[in-house]
mmCIF file of C-alpha atoms and ligand atoms in Angstrom:
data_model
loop_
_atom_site.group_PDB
_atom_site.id
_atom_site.type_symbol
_atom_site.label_atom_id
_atom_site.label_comp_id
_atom_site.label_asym_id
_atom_site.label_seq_id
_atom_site.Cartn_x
_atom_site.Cartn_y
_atom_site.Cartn_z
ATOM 1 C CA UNK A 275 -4.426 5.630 -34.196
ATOM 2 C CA UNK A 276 -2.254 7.823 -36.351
ATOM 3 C CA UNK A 277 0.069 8.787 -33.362
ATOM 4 C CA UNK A 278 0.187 5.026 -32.870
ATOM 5 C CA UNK A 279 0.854 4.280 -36.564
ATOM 6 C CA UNK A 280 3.646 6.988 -36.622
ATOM 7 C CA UNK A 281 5.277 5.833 -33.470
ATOM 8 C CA UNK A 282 5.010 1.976 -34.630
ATOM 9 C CA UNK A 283 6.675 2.871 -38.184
ATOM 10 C CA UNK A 284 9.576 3.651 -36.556
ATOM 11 C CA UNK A 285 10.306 0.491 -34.651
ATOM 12 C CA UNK A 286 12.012 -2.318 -36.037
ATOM 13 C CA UNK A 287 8.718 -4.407 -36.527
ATOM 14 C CA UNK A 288 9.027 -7.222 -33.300
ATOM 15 C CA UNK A 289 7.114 -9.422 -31.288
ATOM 16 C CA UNK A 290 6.190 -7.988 -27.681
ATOM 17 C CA UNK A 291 5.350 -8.642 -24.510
ATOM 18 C CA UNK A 292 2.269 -11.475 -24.782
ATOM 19 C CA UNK A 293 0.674 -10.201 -21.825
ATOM 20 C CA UNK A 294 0.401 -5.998 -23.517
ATOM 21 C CA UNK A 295 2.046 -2.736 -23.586
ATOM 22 C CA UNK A 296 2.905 -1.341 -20.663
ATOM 23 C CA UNK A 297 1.279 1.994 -21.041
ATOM 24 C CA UNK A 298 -1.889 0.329 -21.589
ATOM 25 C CA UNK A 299 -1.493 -1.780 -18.409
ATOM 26 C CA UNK A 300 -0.612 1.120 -16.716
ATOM 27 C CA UNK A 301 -4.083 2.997 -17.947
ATOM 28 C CA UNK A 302 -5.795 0.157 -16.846
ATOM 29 C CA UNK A 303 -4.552 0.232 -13.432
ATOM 30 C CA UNK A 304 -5.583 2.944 -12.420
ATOM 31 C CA UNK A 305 -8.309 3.395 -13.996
ATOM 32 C CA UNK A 306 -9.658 -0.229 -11.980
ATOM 33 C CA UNK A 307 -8.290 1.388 -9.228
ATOM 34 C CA UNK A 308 -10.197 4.547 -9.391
ATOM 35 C CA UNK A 309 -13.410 3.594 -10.584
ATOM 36 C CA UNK A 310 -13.942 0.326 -9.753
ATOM 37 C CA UNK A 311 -11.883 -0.316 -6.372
ATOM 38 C CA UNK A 312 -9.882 -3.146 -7.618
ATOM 39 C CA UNK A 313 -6.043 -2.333 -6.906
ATOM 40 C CA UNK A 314 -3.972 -3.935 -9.109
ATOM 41 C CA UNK A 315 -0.069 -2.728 -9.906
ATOM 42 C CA UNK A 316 0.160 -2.854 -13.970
ATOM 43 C CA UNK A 317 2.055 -6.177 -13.637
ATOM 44 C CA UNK A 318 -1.162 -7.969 -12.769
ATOM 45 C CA UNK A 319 -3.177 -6.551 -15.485
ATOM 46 C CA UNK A 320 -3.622 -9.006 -18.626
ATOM 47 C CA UNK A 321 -4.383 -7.370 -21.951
ATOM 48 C CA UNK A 322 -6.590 -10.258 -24.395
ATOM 49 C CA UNK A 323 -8.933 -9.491 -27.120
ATOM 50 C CA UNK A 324 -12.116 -9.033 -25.372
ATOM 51 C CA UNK A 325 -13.713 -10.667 -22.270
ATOM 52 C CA UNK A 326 -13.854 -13.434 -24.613
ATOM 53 C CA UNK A 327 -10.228 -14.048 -24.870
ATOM 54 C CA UNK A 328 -9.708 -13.163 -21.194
ATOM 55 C CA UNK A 329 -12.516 -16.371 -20.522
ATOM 56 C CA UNK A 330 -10.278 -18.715 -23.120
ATOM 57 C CA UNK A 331 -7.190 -18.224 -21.219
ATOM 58 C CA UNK A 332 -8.742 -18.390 -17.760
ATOM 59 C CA UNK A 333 -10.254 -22.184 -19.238
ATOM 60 C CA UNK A 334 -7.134 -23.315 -20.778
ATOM 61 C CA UNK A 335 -5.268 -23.196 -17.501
ATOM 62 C CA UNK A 336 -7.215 -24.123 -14.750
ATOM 63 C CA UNK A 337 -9.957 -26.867 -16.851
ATOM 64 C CA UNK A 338 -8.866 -30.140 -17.713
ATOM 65 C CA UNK A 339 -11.489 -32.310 -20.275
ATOM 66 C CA UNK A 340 -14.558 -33.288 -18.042
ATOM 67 C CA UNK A 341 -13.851 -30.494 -15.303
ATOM 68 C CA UNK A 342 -17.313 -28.747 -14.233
ATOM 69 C CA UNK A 343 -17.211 -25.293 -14.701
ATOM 70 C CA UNK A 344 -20.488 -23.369 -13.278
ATOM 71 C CA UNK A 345 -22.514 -20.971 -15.375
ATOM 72 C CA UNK A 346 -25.476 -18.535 -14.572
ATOM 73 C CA UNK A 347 -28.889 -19.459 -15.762
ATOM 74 C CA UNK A 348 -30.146 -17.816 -17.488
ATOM 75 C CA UNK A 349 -26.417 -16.352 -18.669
ATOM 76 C CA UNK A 350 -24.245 -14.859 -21.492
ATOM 77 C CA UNK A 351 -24.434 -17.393 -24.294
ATOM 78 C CA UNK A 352 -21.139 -16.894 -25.724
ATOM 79 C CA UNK A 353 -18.741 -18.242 -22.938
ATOM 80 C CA UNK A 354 -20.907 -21.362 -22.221
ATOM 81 C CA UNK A 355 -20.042 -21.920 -25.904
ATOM 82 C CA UNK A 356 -16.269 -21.563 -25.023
ATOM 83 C CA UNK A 357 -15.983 -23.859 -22.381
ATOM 84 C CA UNK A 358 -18.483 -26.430 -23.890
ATOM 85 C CA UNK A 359 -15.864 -26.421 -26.442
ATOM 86 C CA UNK A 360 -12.739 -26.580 -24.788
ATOM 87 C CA UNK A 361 -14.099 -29.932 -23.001
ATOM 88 C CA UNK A 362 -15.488 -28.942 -19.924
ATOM 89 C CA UNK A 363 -19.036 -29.911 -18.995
ATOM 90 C CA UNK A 364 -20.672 -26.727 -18.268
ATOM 91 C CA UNK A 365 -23.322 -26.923 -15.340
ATOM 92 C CA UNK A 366 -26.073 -23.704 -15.538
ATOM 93 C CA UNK A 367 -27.051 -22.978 -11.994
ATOM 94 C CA UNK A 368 -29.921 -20.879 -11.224
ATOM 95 C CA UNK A 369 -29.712 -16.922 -10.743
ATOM 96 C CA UNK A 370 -32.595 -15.314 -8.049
ATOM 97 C CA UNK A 371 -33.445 -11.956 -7.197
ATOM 98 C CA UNK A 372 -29.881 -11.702 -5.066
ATOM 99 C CA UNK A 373 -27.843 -13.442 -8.009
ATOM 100 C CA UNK A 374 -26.547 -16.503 -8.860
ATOM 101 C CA UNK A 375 -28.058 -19.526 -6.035
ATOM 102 C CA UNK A 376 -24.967 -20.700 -4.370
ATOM 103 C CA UNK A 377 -26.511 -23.313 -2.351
ATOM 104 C CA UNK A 378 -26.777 -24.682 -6.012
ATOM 105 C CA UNK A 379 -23.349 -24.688 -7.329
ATOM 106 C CA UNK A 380 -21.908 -28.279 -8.536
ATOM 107 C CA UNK A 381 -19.360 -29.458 -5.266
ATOM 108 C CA UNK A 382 -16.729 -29.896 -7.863
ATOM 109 C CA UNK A 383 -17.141 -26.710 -9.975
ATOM 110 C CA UNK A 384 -13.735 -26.146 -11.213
ATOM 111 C CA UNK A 385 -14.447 -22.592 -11.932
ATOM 112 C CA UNK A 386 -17.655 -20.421 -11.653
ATOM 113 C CA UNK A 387 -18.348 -17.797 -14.062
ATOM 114 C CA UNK A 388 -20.352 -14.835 -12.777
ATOM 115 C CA UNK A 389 -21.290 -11.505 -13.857
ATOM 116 C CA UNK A 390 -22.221 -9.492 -10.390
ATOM 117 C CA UNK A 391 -22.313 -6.022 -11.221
ATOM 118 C CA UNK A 392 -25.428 -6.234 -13.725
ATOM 119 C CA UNK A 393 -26.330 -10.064 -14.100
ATOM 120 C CA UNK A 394 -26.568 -10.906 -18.077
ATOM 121 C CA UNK A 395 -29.125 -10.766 -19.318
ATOM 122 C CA UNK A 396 -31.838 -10.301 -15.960
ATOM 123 C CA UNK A 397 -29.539 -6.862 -14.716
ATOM 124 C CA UNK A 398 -29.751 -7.212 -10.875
ATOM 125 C CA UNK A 399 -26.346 -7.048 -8.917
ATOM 126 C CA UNK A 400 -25.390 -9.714 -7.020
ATOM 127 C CA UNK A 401 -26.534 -8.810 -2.949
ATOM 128 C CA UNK A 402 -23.292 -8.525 -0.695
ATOM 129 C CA UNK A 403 -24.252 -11.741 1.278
ATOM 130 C CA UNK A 404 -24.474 -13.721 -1.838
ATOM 131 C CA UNK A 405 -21.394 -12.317 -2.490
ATOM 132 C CA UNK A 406 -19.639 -13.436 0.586
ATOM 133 C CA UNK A 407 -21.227 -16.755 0.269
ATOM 134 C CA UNK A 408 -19.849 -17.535 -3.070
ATOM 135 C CA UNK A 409 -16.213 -16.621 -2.076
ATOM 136 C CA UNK A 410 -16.560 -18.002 1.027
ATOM 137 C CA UNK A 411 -17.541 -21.300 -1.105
ATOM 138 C CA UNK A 412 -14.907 -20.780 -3.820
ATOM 139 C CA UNK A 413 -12.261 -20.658 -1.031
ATOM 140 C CA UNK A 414 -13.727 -24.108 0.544
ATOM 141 C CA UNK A 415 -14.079 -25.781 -2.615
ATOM 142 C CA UNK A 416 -10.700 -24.543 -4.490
ATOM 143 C CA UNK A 417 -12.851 -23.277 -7.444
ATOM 144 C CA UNK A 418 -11.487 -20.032 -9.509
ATOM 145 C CA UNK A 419 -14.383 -17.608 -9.780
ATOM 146 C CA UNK A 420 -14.269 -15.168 -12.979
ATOM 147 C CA UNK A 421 -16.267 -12.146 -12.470
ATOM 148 C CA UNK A 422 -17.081 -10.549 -15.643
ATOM 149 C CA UNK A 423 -17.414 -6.711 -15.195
ATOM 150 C CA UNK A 424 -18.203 -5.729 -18.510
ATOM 151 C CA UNK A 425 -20.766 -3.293 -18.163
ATOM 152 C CA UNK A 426 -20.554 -2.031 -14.405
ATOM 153 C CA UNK A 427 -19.338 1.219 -15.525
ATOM 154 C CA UNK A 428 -22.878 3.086 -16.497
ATOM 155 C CA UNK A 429 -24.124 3.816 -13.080
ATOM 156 C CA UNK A 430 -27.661 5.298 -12.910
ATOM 157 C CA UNK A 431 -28.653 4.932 -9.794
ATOM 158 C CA UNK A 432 -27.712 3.538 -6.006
ATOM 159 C CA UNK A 433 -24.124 3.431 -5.035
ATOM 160 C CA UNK A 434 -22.026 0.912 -6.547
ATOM 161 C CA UNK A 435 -21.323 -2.482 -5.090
ATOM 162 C CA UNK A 436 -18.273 -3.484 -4.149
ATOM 163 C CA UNK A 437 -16.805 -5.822 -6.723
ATOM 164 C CA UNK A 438 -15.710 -9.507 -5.958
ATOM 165 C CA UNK A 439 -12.295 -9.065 -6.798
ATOM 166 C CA UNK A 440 -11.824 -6.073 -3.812
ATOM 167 C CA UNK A 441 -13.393 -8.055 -1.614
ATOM 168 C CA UNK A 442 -11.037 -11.325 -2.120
ATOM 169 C CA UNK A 443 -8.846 -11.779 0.790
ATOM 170 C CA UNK A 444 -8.299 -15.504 -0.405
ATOM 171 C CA UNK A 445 -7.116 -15.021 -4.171
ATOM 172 C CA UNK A 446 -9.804 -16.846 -5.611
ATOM 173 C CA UNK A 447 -11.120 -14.404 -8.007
ATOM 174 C CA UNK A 448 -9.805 -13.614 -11.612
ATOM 175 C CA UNK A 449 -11.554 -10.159 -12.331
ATOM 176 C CA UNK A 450 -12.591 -9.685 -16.164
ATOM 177 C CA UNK A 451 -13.176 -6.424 -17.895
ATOM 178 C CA UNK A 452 -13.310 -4.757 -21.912
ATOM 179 C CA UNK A 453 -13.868 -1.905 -23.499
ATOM 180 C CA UNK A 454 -16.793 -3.590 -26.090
ATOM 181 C CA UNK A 455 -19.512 -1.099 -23.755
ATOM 182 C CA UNK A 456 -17.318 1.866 -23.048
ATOM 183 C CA UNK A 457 -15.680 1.815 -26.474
ATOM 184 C CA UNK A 458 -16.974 -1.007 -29.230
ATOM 185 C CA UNK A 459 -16.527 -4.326 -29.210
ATOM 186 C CA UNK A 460 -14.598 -3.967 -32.761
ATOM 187 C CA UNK A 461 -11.220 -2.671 -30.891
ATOM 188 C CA UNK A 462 -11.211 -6.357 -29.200
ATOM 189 C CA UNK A 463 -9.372 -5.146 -26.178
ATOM 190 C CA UNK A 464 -10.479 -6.438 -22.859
ATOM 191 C CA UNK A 465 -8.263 -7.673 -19.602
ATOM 192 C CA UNK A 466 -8.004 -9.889 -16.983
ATOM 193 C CA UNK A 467 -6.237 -9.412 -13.394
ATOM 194 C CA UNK A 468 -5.957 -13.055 -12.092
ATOM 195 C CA UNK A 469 -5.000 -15.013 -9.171
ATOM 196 C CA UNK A 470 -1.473 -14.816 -8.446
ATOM 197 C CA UNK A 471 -1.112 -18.280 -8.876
ATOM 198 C CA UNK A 472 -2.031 -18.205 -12.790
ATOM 199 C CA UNK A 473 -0.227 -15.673 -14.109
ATOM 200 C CA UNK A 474 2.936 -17.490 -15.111
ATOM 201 C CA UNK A 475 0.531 -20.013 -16.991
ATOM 202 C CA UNK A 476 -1.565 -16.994 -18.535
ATOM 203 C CA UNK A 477 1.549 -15.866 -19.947
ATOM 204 C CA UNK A 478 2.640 -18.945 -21.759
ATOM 205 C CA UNK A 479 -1.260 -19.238 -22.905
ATOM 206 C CA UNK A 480 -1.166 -15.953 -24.445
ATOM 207 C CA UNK A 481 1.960 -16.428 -26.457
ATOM 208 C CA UNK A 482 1.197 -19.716 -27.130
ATOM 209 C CA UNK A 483 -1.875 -18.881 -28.795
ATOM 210 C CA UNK A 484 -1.618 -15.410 -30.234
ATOM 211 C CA UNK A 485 1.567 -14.134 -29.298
ATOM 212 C CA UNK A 486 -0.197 -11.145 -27.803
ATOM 213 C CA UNK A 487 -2.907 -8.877 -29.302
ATOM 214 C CA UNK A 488 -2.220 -5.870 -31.439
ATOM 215 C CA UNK A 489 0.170 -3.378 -30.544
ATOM 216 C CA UNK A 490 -0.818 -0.032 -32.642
ATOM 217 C CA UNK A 491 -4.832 -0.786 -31.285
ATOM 218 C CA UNK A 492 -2.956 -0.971 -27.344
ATOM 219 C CA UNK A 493 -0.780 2.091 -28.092
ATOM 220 C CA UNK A 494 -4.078 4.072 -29.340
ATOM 221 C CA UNK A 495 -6.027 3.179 -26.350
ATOM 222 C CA UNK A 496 -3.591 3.832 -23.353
ATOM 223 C CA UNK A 497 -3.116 7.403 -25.257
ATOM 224 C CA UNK A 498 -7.131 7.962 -25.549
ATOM 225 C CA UNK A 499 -6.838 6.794 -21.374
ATOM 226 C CA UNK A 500 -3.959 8.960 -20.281
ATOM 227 C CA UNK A 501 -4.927 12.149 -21.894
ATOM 228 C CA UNK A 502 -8.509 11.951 -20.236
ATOM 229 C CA UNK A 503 -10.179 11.309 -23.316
ATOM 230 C CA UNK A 504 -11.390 8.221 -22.177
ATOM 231 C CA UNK A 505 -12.584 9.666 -18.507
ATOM 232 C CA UNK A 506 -14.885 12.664 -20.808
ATOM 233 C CA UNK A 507 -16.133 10.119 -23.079
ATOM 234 C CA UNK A 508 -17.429 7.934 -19.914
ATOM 235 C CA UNK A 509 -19.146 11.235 -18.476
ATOM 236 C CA UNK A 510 -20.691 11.831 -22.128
ATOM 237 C CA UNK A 511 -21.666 8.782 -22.786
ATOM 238 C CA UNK A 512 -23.587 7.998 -19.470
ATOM 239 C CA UNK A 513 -25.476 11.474 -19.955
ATOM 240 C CA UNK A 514 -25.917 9.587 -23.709
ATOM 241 C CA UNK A 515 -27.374 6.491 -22.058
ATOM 242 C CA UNK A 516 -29.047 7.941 -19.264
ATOM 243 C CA UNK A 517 -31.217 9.339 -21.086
ATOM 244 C CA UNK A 518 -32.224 6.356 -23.668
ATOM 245 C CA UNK A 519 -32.839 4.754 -20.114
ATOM 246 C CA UNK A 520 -35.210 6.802 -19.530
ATOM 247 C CA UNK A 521 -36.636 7.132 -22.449
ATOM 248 C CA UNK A 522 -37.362 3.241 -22.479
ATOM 249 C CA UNK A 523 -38.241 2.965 -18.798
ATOM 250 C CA UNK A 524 -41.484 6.049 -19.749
ATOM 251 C CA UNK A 525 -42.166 3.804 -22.073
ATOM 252 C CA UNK A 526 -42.221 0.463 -20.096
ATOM 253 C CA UNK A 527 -44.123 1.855 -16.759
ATOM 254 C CA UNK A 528 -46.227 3.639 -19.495
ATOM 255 C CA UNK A 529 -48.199 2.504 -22.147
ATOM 256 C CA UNK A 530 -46.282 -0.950 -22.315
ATOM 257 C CA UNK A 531 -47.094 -1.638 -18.887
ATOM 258 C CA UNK A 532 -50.162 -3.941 -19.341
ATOM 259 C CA UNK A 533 -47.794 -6.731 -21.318
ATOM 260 C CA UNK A 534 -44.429 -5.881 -20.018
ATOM 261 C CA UNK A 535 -42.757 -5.490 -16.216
ATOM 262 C CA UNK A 536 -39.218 -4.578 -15.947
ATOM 263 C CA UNK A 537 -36.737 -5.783 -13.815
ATOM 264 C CA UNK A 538 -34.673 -3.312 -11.634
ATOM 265 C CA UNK A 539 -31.349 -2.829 -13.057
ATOM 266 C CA UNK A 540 -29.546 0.338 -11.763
ATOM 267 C CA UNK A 541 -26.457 -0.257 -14.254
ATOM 268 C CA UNK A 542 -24.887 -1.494 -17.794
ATOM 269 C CA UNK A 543 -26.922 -0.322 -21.213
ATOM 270 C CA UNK A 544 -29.672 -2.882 -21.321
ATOM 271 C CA UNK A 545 -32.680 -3.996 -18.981
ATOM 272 C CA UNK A 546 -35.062 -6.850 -19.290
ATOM 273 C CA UNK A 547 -38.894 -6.598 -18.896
ATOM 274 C CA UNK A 548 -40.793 -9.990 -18.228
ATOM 275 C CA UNK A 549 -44.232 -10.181 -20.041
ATOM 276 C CA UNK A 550 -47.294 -10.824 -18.543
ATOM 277 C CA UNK A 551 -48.366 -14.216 -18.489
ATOM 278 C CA UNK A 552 -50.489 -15.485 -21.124
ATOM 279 C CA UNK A 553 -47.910 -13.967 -23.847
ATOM 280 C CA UNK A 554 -45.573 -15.981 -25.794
ATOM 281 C CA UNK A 555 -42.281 -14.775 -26.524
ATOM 282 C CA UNK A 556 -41.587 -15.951 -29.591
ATOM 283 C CA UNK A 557 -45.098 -15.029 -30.914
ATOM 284 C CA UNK A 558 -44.525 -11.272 -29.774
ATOM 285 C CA UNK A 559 -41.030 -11.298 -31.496
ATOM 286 C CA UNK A 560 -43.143 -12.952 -34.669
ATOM 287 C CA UNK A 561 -45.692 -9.991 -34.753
ATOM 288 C CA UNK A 562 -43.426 -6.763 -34.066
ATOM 289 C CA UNK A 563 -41.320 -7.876 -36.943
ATOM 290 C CA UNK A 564 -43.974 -8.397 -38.983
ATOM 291 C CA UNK A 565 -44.899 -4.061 -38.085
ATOM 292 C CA UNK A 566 -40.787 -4.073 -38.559
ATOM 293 C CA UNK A 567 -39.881 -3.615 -34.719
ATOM 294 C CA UNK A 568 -36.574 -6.187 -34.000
ATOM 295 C CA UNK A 569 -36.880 -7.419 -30.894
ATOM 296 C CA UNK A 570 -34.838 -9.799 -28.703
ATOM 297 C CA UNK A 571 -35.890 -12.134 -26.464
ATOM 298 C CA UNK A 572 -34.080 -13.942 -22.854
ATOM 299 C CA UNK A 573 -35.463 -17.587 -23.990
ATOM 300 C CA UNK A 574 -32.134 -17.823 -25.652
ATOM 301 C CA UNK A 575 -29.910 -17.086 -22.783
ATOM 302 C CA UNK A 576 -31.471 -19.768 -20.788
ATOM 303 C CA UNK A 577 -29.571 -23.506 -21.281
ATOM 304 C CA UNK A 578 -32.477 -25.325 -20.958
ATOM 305 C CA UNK A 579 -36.044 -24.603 -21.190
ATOM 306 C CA UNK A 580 -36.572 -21.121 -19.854
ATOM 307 C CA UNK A 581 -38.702 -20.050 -16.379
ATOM 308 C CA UNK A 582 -39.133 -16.794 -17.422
ATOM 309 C CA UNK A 583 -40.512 -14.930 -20.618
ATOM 310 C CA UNK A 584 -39.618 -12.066 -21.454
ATOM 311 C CA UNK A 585 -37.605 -8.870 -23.621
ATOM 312 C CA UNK A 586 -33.967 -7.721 -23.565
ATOM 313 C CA UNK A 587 -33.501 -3.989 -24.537
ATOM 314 C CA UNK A 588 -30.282 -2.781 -25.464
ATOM 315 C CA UNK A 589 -30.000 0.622 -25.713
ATOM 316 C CA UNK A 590 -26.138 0.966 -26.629
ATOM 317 C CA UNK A 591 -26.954 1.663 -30.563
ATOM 318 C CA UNK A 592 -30.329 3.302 -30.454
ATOM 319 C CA UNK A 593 -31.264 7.003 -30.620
ATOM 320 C CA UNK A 594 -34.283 8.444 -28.250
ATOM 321 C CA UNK A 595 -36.328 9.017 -31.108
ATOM 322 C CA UNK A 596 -36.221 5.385 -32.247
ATOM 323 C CA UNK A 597 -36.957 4.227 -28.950
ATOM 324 C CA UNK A 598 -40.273 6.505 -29.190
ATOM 325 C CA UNK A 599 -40.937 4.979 -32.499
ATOM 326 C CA UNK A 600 -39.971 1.245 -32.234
ATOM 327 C CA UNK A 601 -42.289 1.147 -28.366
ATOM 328 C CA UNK A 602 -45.214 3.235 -29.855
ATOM 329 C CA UNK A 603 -45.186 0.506 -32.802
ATOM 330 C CA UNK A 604 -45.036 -1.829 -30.537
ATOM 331 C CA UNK A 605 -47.710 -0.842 -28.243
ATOM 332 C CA UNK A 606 -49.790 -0.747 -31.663
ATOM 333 C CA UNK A 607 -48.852 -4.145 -31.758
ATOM 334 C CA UNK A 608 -50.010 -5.475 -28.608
ATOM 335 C CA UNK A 609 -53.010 -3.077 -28.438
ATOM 336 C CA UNK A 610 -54.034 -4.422 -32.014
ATOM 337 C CA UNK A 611 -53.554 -8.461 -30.410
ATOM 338 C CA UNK A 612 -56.274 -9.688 -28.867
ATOM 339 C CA UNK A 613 -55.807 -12.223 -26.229
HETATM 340 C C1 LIG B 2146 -21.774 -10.646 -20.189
HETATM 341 C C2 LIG B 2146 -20.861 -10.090 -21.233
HETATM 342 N N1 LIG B 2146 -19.542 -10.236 -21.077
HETATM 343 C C3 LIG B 2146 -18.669 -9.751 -21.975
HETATM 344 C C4 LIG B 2146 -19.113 -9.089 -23.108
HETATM 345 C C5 LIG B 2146 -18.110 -8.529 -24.075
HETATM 346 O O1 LIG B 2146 -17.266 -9.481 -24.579
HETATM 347 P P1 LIG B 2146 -16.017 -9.045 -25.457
HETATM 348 O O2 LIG B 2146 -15.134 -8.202 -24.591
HETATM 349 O O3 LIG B 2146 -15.368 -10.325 -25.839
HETATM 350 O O4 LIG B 2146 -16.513 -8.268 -26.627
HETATM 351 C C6 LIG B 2146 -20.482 -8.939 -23.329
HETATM 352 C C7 LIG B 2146 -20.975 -8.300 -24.550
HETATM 353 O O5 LIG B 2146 -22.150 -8.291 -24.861
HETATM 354 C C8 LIG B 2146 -21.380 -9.438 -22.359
HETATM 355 O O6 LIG B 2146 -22.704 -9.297 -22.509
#
């Protein structure tokens, strides 16, 4: 940041490019194309604040007021939000064991907003087939599907699946990514490589609405990415991670496992564990923080009335030894309830 404030004080103090620095496009591009086998030249890479933004745009130019747009169920709260309030009518469409049902997608979804790598909040992947299905119906249909990548980076086990954007022969995809996981989400820096056919209208978006996102905070980050610093903090980070992971998964298949079954999720920093029937969510949130254990629960992430009950651990922010301390509490908890 100090490089970036020396280098900005000596510029004339003007408006750039809407769309991002160059040098941070640049980073970008290959790092997509390196880790996450999504080739892009740095012309086609979109810096916004966050995911967030990155959804906005993607709204703004392909939704008109009263378009469907599709949505997992349960999903990520925040962009439902968005595109309720931009005018679309959001439709939540079921998620299964292979990812979101597309047999169930609205015929005239304008745009379908997916998260494939680690599905928020329940963590599967989506399966290949399902993937090929839901291109396959994007193409038929003339929907845009956003894929929001925003955690596929932490790998901890299986290979990684090929993401939707590498395998779109049709152009139908708009692939979203940020550095809120790898980084924090206070930098507000995330991209977007779109369709071909929006990126003209992305443009004027952006600079219509922002002009384009901070310049020193771009500068700081393509310098972090193209001496390596960003590469070793990855590699430290998912030893970091790794073994909170574990930590919580001992935990879960140990003395949790009477109340709580988690769901297989090989990647991202949280995982969500179902509970048992005959517990209530919001009564188990209720008594741990009552014994001072914060818990959150998937209820919320559901647009209707949920199917499933159960816990979301995050385990970005939390040491190992307050992962010990908050389950053994919380085992105390449960142990101490009686049914
Ligand atoms: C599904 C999903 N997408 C995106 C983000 C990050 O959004 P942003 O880049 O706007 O901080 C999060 C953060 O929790 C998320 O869970």
């Amino acid at each position: 940041m100090n490089h970036a404030l020396r280098e900005q004080a000596r510029g004339r103090g003007e408006y750039h490019d809407p769309v991002g620095e160059r040098a941070l496009r640049e980073a970008v591009s290959r790092y997509l194309a390196f880790n996450r086998a999504v080739l892009a030249p740095w012309q086609q890479i979109f810096v916004t604040q966050g995911a967030q933004q990155a959804l906005d745009l993607l709204a703004r130019v392909t939704v008109r007021h009263g378009d469907v747009i599709a949505v997992e169920d349960p999903g990520y709260p925040p962009p439902r939000m968005l595109f309720a309030a931009t005018g679309a009518q959001v439709v939540p469409v079921p998620v299964d064991a292979q990812g979101i049902v597309v047999d169930a997608l609205p015929p005239d979804a304008r745009m379908v907003y997916v998260t494939p790598s680690h599905q928020f909040p329940l963590g599967m992947p989506m399966e290949m087939e399902r993937r090929l299905a839901l291109l396959a119906w994007a193409q038929r249909h003339g929907a845009l599907i956003v894929e929001d990548d925003y955690d596929g980076e932490f790998r901890f086990e299986g290979r990684p699946m090929e993401s939707l954007k590498s395998l779109d022969k049709a152009d139908v995809v708009a692939y979203v990514g940020t550095f809120s996981k790898t980084i924090f989400p206070e930098l507000r820096i995330g991209y977007v490589v779109p369709p071909a056919e929006l990126t003209a209208a992305l443009r004027q978006a952006k600079q219509a609405i922002d002009w384009h996102s901070c310049t020193m905070t771009q500068a700081a980050l393509a310098r972090f990415m193209h001496d390596g610093d960003f590469a070793r903090h990855l590699r430290r980070m998912h030893k970091v991670y790794a073994a909170r992971r574990n930590a919580l998964l001992a935990h879960l298949h140990g003395g949790l496992a009477a109340w709580l079954r988690p769901l297989p999720s090989a990647a991202g920093i949280h995982l969500v564990a179902l509970l048992r029937p005959g517990l209530a969510e919001d009564d188990l949130i209720a008594r741990a923080n009552a014994a001072s254990v914060g818990l959150y629960g998937i209820s919320g992430m559901y647009a209707g009335q949920a199917t499933q009950a159960g816990l979301l651990f995050g385990y970005g922010g939390i040491e190992v030894s307050e992962i010990h301390l908050g389950l053994q509490r919380l085992a105390e908890v449960l142990e101490g309830w009686h049914l």
